[in-house]
Structure formats: structure tokens, C-alpha cells
Amino acid sequence: NIDLSNLNVATMRKKRIKAWINVKNPTQEEINLLRDKFDLHPTTVEDLMSPSTRIKYEEFDNNTLIVYKGIDEIKGIHMKFYTLFIIDGEGYVVTVYHKNNDTIDSLAVNIKRIEALLKKNEDSVAHYIIDKEVDKYVDVREELSEDLKVIEEQFIKNPDKNVFKQLFLKEKIIIE
């Protein structure tokens, strides 16, 4: 854990230190420190305070902002998403999120993995996190597809209106 107020980005660059800065449930003060330390674009600062920010990829002069939506939970036909912000700059990656994130939480305690990723380059941390997050979508889709097969078999055996409704709802979730 790094105290953002003591972070010196100029020294990091001069010494070629690569870092991953992770901020969970950011306060306004922490967002302001990130803004000042990493010279964040005003729209990035605005986005970081809003978990409902849309998915985006924006390149700025000194960093890139990636806003990713992950699947939080599926209830019936409704999906809830969480937002993950990744700011990738020269020598650093900053992740910001407002809810628990098992990908980041498990990486944060794996010091050897972090060191190995940063040894390659800071982009490796961003790639690792995005790769794990995308894998979750694949897992959910496979699980839903298996559920869909079971419902399809039920419908073939018994073309009931309720089974048809379940079939339609599962397909809707997969498409979403």
C-alpha cells in the first residue's frame, strides 16, 4: 500500500521505477491526489467519481484511460455490473474501483506475481487484469449456455409455455 500524498511520480520516472497503484472506494481527496500526481485529464477525474461511467478507451497525452464493466451478478433476466478504471501511463498503472473485485484483490496479495508483471513492464499489470476480467465473461457465457441446453431439452420433451419463457429469458441474458 502506498500513501498517495508521499508518491513522487517524477522520482519514479527518473529512477525508472514501475508501479501499480490500486485505489478501492476512492475518496474525493484520493481522486484529487491522483489528478495532481499523474496529471489526469479533467474528464478522467470526473469519470473516476462515477461508478456508472460508460465503457470507454481514451488516450491522452500522458496516459490512457480504460473503463471496463464486469458482471457483478445475474438475477433473473437482469445483470448488474461493476466498473473498473485502469489508467495506464509511463511507468505506472492505476486501478480504481468502487466495489469488491476478486481479480484485483487476489492479485494485490500475490507480491511475486506483481513483481514478475512489473519486471516485464507496467502494461503487463493492466493486461493481466483485463485478461482475467474478460475470462469471467467467457465463464458466465459458458455457464448460461449449459443452462440453455438443459432448458432446450426440457422444451423439446415438453413444449410448455413456461419452459419457452425460461428459454427466451436465458437467451436474452446471453445476448446482453
mmCIF file of C-alpha atoms in Angstrom:
data_model
loop_
_atom_site.group_PDB
_atom_site.id
_atom_site.type_symbol
_atom_site.label_atom_id
_atom_site.label_comp_id
_atom_site.label_asym_id
_atom_site.label_seq_id
_atom_site.Cartn_x
_atom_site.Cartn_y
_atom_site.Cartn_z
ATOM 1 C CA ASN A 1 0.000 0.000 0.000
ATOM 2 C CA ILE A 2 1.279 3.412 -0.984
ATOM 3 C CA ASP A 3 0.416 6.684 0.674
ATOM 4 C CA LEU A 4 -0.639 8.751 -2.338
ATOM 5 C CA SER A 5 0.381 12.003 -0.676
ATOM 6 C CA ASN A 6 4.019 10.810 -0.485
ATOM 7 C CA LEU A 7 4.118 9.438 -4.032
ATOM 8 C CA ASN A 8 6.641 11.215 -6.267
ATOM 9 C CA VAL A 9 5.980 10.378 -9.915
ATOM 10 C CA ALA A 10 8.954 12.428 -11.161
ATOM 11 C CA THR A 11 11.322 10.391 -8.978
ATOM 12 C CA MET A 12 9.666 7.165 -10.138
ATOM 13 C CA ARG A 13 10.289 8.127 -13.764
ATOM 14 C CA LYS A 14 13.847 9.298 -13.100
ATOM 15 C CA LYS A 15 14.708 6.031 -11.355
ATOM 16 C CA ARG A 16 12.656 4.021 -13.874
ATOM 17 C CA ILE A 17 10.540 2.566 -11.102
ATOM 18 C CA LYS A 18 7.426 0.812 -12.346
ATOM 19 C CA ALA A 19 4.396 0.817 -10.074
ATOM 20 C CA TRP A 20 0.853 -0.404 -9.743
ATOM 21 C CA ILE A 21 -1.297 1.913 -7.648
ATOM 22 C CA ASN A 22 -4.615 0.436 -6.588
ATOM 23 C CA VAL A 23 -7.383 2.567 -5.069
ATOM 24 C CA LYS A 24 -10.531 0.916 -3.754
ATOM 25 C CA ASN A 25 -13.552 3.055 -2.882
ATOM 26 C CA PRO A 26 -11.743 6.318 -3.633
ATOM 27 C CA THR A 27 -12.439 9.426 -1.640
ATOM 28 C CA GLN A 28 -12.526 12.842 -3.269
ATOM 29 C CA GLU A 29 -9.171 13.556 -1.639
ATOM 30 C CA GLU A 30 -7.635 10.408 -3.181
ATOM 31 C CA ILE A 31 -9.033 11.295 -6.610
ATOM 32 C CA ASN A 32 -7.561 14.791 -6.247
ATOM 33 C CA LEU A 33 -4.170 13.303 -5.309
ATOM 34 C CA LEU A 34 -4.293 11.006 -8.349
ATOM 35 C CA ARG A 35 -5.204 14.021 -10.502
ATOM 36 C CA ASP A 36 -2.288 16.040 -9.189
ATOM 37 C CA LYS A 37 0.324 13.262 -9.071
ATOM 38 C CA PHE A 38 -0.434 11.808 -12.510
ATOM 39 C CA ASP A 39 -1.672 14.959 -14.236
ATOM 40 C CA LEU A 40 -5.007 13.327 -15.051
ATOM 41 C CA HIS A 41 -7.288 14.832 -17.649
ATOM 42 C CA PRO A 42 -10.383 16.550 -16.150
ATOM 43 C CA THR A 43 -12.744 14.047 -17.814
ATOM 44 C CA THR A 44 -10.769 11.180 -16.260
ATOM 45 C CA VAL A 45 -11.171 12.762 -12.824
ATOM 46 C CA GLU A 46 -14.895 13.173 -13.427
ATOM 47 C CA ASP A 47 -15.217 9.551 -14.601
ATOM 48 C CA LEU A 48 -13.365 8.158 -11.576
ATOM 49 C CA MET A 49 -16.008 9.512 -9.220
ATOM 50 C CA SER A 50 -18.881 7.878 -11.088
ATOM 51 C CA PRO A 51 -19.285 4.092 -10.973
ATOM 52 C CA SER A 52 -21.936 4.444 -13.694
ATOM 53 C CA THR A 53 -19.437 5.783 -16.251
ATOM 54 C CA ARG A 54 -19.868 4.121 -19.640
ATOM 55 C CA ILE A 55 -17.317 1.741 -21.108
ATOM 56 C CA LYS A 56 -14.582 3.651 -22.881
ATOM 57 C CA TYR A 57 -10.998 3.810 -24.030
ATOM 58 C CA GLU A 58 -9.457 7.281 -24.118
ATOM 59 C CA GLU A 59 -5.888 8.209 -24.956
ATOM 60 C CA PHE A 60 -4.474 11.395 -23.506
ATOM 61 C CA ASP A 61 -1.037 12.993 -23.805
ATOM 62 C CA ASN A 62 0.429 11.239 -20.768
ATOM 63 C CA ASN A 63 -1.842 8.261 -20.096
ATOM 64 C CA THR A 64 -4.679 6.095 -21.316
ATOM 65 C CA LEU A 65 -7.975 5.568 -19.506
ATOM 66 C CA ILE A 66 -9.810 2.272 -19.842
ATOM 67 C CA VAL A 67 -13.254 1.954 -18.284
ATOM 68 C CA TYR A 68 -14.343 -1.668 -18.055
ATOM 69 C CA LYS A 69 -17.687 -3.130 -16.980
ATOM 70 C CA GLY A 70 -17.596 -6.525 -15.320
ATOM 71 C CA ILE A 71 -20.512 -8.772 -14.437
ATOM 72 C CA ASP A 72 -21.349 -8.339 -10.762
ATOM 73 C CA GLU A 73 -24.359 -10.650 -10.612
ATOM 74 C CA ILE A 74 -27.220 -12.061 -12.627
ATOM 75 C CA LYS A 75 -30.679 -12.098 -11.093
ATOM 76 C CA GLY A 76 -33.421 -13.426 -13.301
ATOM 77 C CA ILE A 77 -33.119 -11.514 -16.552
ATOM 78 C CA HIS A 78 -31.240 -8.601 -15.024
ATOM 79 C CA MET A 79 -27.496 -8.232 -14.927
ATOM 80 C CA LYS A 80 -25.664 -5.942 -12.531
ATOM 81 C CA PHE A 81 -22.257 -4.632 -13.498
ATOM 82 C CA TYR A 82 -19.312 -3.125 -11.668
ATOM 83 C CA THR A 83 -16.951 -0.535 -13.089
ATOM 84 C CA LEU A 84 -13.185 -0.864 -13.161
ATOM 85 C CA PHE A 85 -10.993 2.078 -14.141
ATOM 86 C CA ILE A 86 -7.474 1.462 -15.444
ATOM 87 C CA ILE A 87 -5.129 4.381 -16.033
ATOM 88 C CA ASP A 88 -2.027 3.291 -17.909
ATOM 89 C CA GLY A 89 0.881 5.710 -18.081
ATOM 90 C CA GLU A 90 4.629 5.728 -18.455
ATOM 91 C CA GLY A 91 5.979 3.598 -15.602
ATOM 92 C CA TYR A 92 2.666 3.157 -13.798
ATOM 93 C CA VAL A 93 -0.770 1.602 -13.851
ATOM 94 C CA VAL A 94 -3.520 2.912 -11.588
ATOM 95 C CA THR A 95 -6.630 0.852 -10.910
ATOM 96 C CA VAL A 96 -9.679 2.389 -9.269
ATOM 97 C CA TYR A 97 -12.896 0.626 -8.346
ATOM 98 C CA HIS A 98 -15.882 1.193 -6.093
ATOM 99 C CA LYS A 99 -16.852 -2.388 -5.188
ATOM 100 C CA ASN A 100 -15.014 -5.575 -4.383
ATOM 101 C CA ASN A 101 -13.107 -7.027 -7.292
ATOM 102 C CA ASP A 102 -11.779 -10.550 -6.831
ATOM 103 C CA THR A 103 -9.316 -10.228 -9.728
ATOM 104 C CA ILE A 104 -7.599 -7.238 -8.164
ATOM 105 C CA ASP A 105 -7.986 -8.455 -4.592
ATOM 106 C CA SER A 106 -6.264 -11.763 -5.406
ATOM 107 C CA LEU A 107 -3.508 -10.042 -7.400
ATOM 108 C CA ALA A 108 -2.896 -7.479 -4.644
ATOM 109 C CA VAL A 109 -1.865 -10.194 -2.182
ATOM 110 C CA ASN A 110 0.328 -12.028 -4.705
ATOM 111 C CA ILE A 111 3.510 -9.974 -4.408
ATOM 112 C CA LYS A 112 5.575 -12.364 -6.552
ATOM 113 C CA ARG A 113 3.060 -12.106 -9.411
ATOM 114 C CA ILE A 114 3.034 -8.304 -9.183
ATOM 115 C CA GLU A 115 6.839 -8.172 -9.209
ATOM 116 C CA ALA A 116 7.002 -10.520 -12.212
ATOM 117 C CA LEU A 117 4.444 -8.458 -14.133
ATOM 118 C CA LEU A 118 6.148 -5.152 -13.319
ATOM 119 C CA LYS A 119 9.526 -6.630 -14.248
ATOM 120 C CA LYS A 120 8.192 -7.082 -17.801
ATOM 121 C CA ASN A 121 6.547 -3.638 -17.823
ATOM 122 C CA GLU A 122 3.678 -1.793 -16.211
ATOM 123 C CA ASP A 123 1.398 -2.618 -19.147
ATOM 124 C CA SER A 124 1.639 -6.285 -18.114
ATOM 125 C CA VAL A 125 -0.334 -5.491 -14.961
ATOM 126 C CA ALA A 126 -3.107 -3.861 -17.000
ATOM 127 C CA HIS A 127 -3.102 -6.761 -19.471
ATOM 128 C CA TYR A 128 -3.243 -9.343 -16.676
ATOM 129 C CA ILE A 129 -6.223 -7.652 -15.023
ATOM 130 C CA ILE A 130 -8.138 -7.175 -18.279
ATOM 131 C CA ASP A 131 -7.420 -10.780 -19.333
ATOM 132 C CA LYS A 132 -8.783 -12.154 -16.045
ATOM 133 C CA GLU A 133 -11.826 -9.893 -16.237
ATOM 134 C CA VAL A 134 -12.631 -10.961 -19.815
ATOM 135 C CA ASP A 135 -12.255 -14.616 -18.775
ATOM 136 C CA LYS A 136 -15.135 -14.043 -16.342
ATOM 137 C CA TYR A 137 -17.416 -13.148 -19.257
ATOM 138 C CA VAL A 138 -16.419 -16.351 -21.041
ATOM 139 C CA ASP A 139 -17.124 -18.381 -17.894
ATOM 140 C CA VAL A 140 -20.540 -16.777 -17.421
ATOM 141 C CA ARG A 141 -21.437 -17.329 -21.056
ATOM 142 C CA GLU A 142 -20.435 -20.999 -20.886
ATOM 143 C CA GLU A 143 -22.472 -21.454 -17.711
ATOM 144 C CA LEU A 144 -25.500 -19.762 -19.267
ATOM 145 C CA SER A 145 -25.085 -21.824 -22.438
ATOM 146 C CA GLU A 146 -25.167 -25.024 -20.369
ATOM 147 C CA ASP A 147 -28.332 -23.815 -18.630
ATOM 148 C CA LEU A 148 -29.800 -23.011 -22.026
ATOM 149 C CA LYS A 149 -29.113 -26.549 -23.308
ATOM 150 C CA VAL A 150 -30.943 -28.031 -20.334
ATOM 151 C CA ILE A 151 -33.939 -25.755 -20.896
ATOM 152 C CA GLU A 152 -33.945 -26.540 -24.638
ATOM 153 C CA GLU A 153 -34.055 -30.264 -23.837
ATOM 154 C CA GLN A 154 -36.952 -29.657 -21.434
ATOM 155 C CA PHE A 155 -38.779 -27.713 -24.137
ATOM 156 C CA ILE A 156 -38.297 -30.484 -26.700
ATOM 157 C CA LYS A 157 -39.730 -33.028 -24.244
ATOM 158 C CA ASN A 158 -42.493 -30.728 -23.041
ATOM 159 C CA PRO A 159 -43.227 -27.645 -25.218
ATOM 160 C CA ASP A 160 -44.760 -25.780 -22.306
ATOM 161 C CA LYS A 161 -45.301 -22.005 -22.266
ATOM 162 C CA ASN A 162 -43.304 -21.580 -19.012
ATOM 163 C CA VAL A 163 -40.357 -23.552 -20.389
ATOM 164 C CA PHE A 164 -40.468 -21.434 -23.546
ATOM 165 C CA LYS A 165 -40.393 -18.297 -21.378
ATOM 166 C CA GLN A 166 -37.324 -19.614 -19.481
ATOM 167 C CA LEU A 167 -35.665 -20.387 -22.810
ATOM 168 C CA PHE A 168 -36.310 -16.873 -24.070
ATOM 169 C CA LEU A 169 -35.037 -15.259 -20.854
ATOM 170 C CA LYS A 170 -31.759 -17.244 -20.859
ATOM 171 C CA GLU A 171 -31.154 -16.329 -24.496
ATOM 172 C CA LYS A 172 -31.796 -12.676 -23.647
ATOM 173 C CA ILE A 173 -29.169 -12.770 -20.877
ATOM 174 C CA ILE A 174 -26.615 -14.401 -23.187
ATOM 175 C CA ILE A 175 -27.202 -11.742 -25.843
ATOM 176 C CA GLU A 176 -26.858 -8.979 -23.254
#
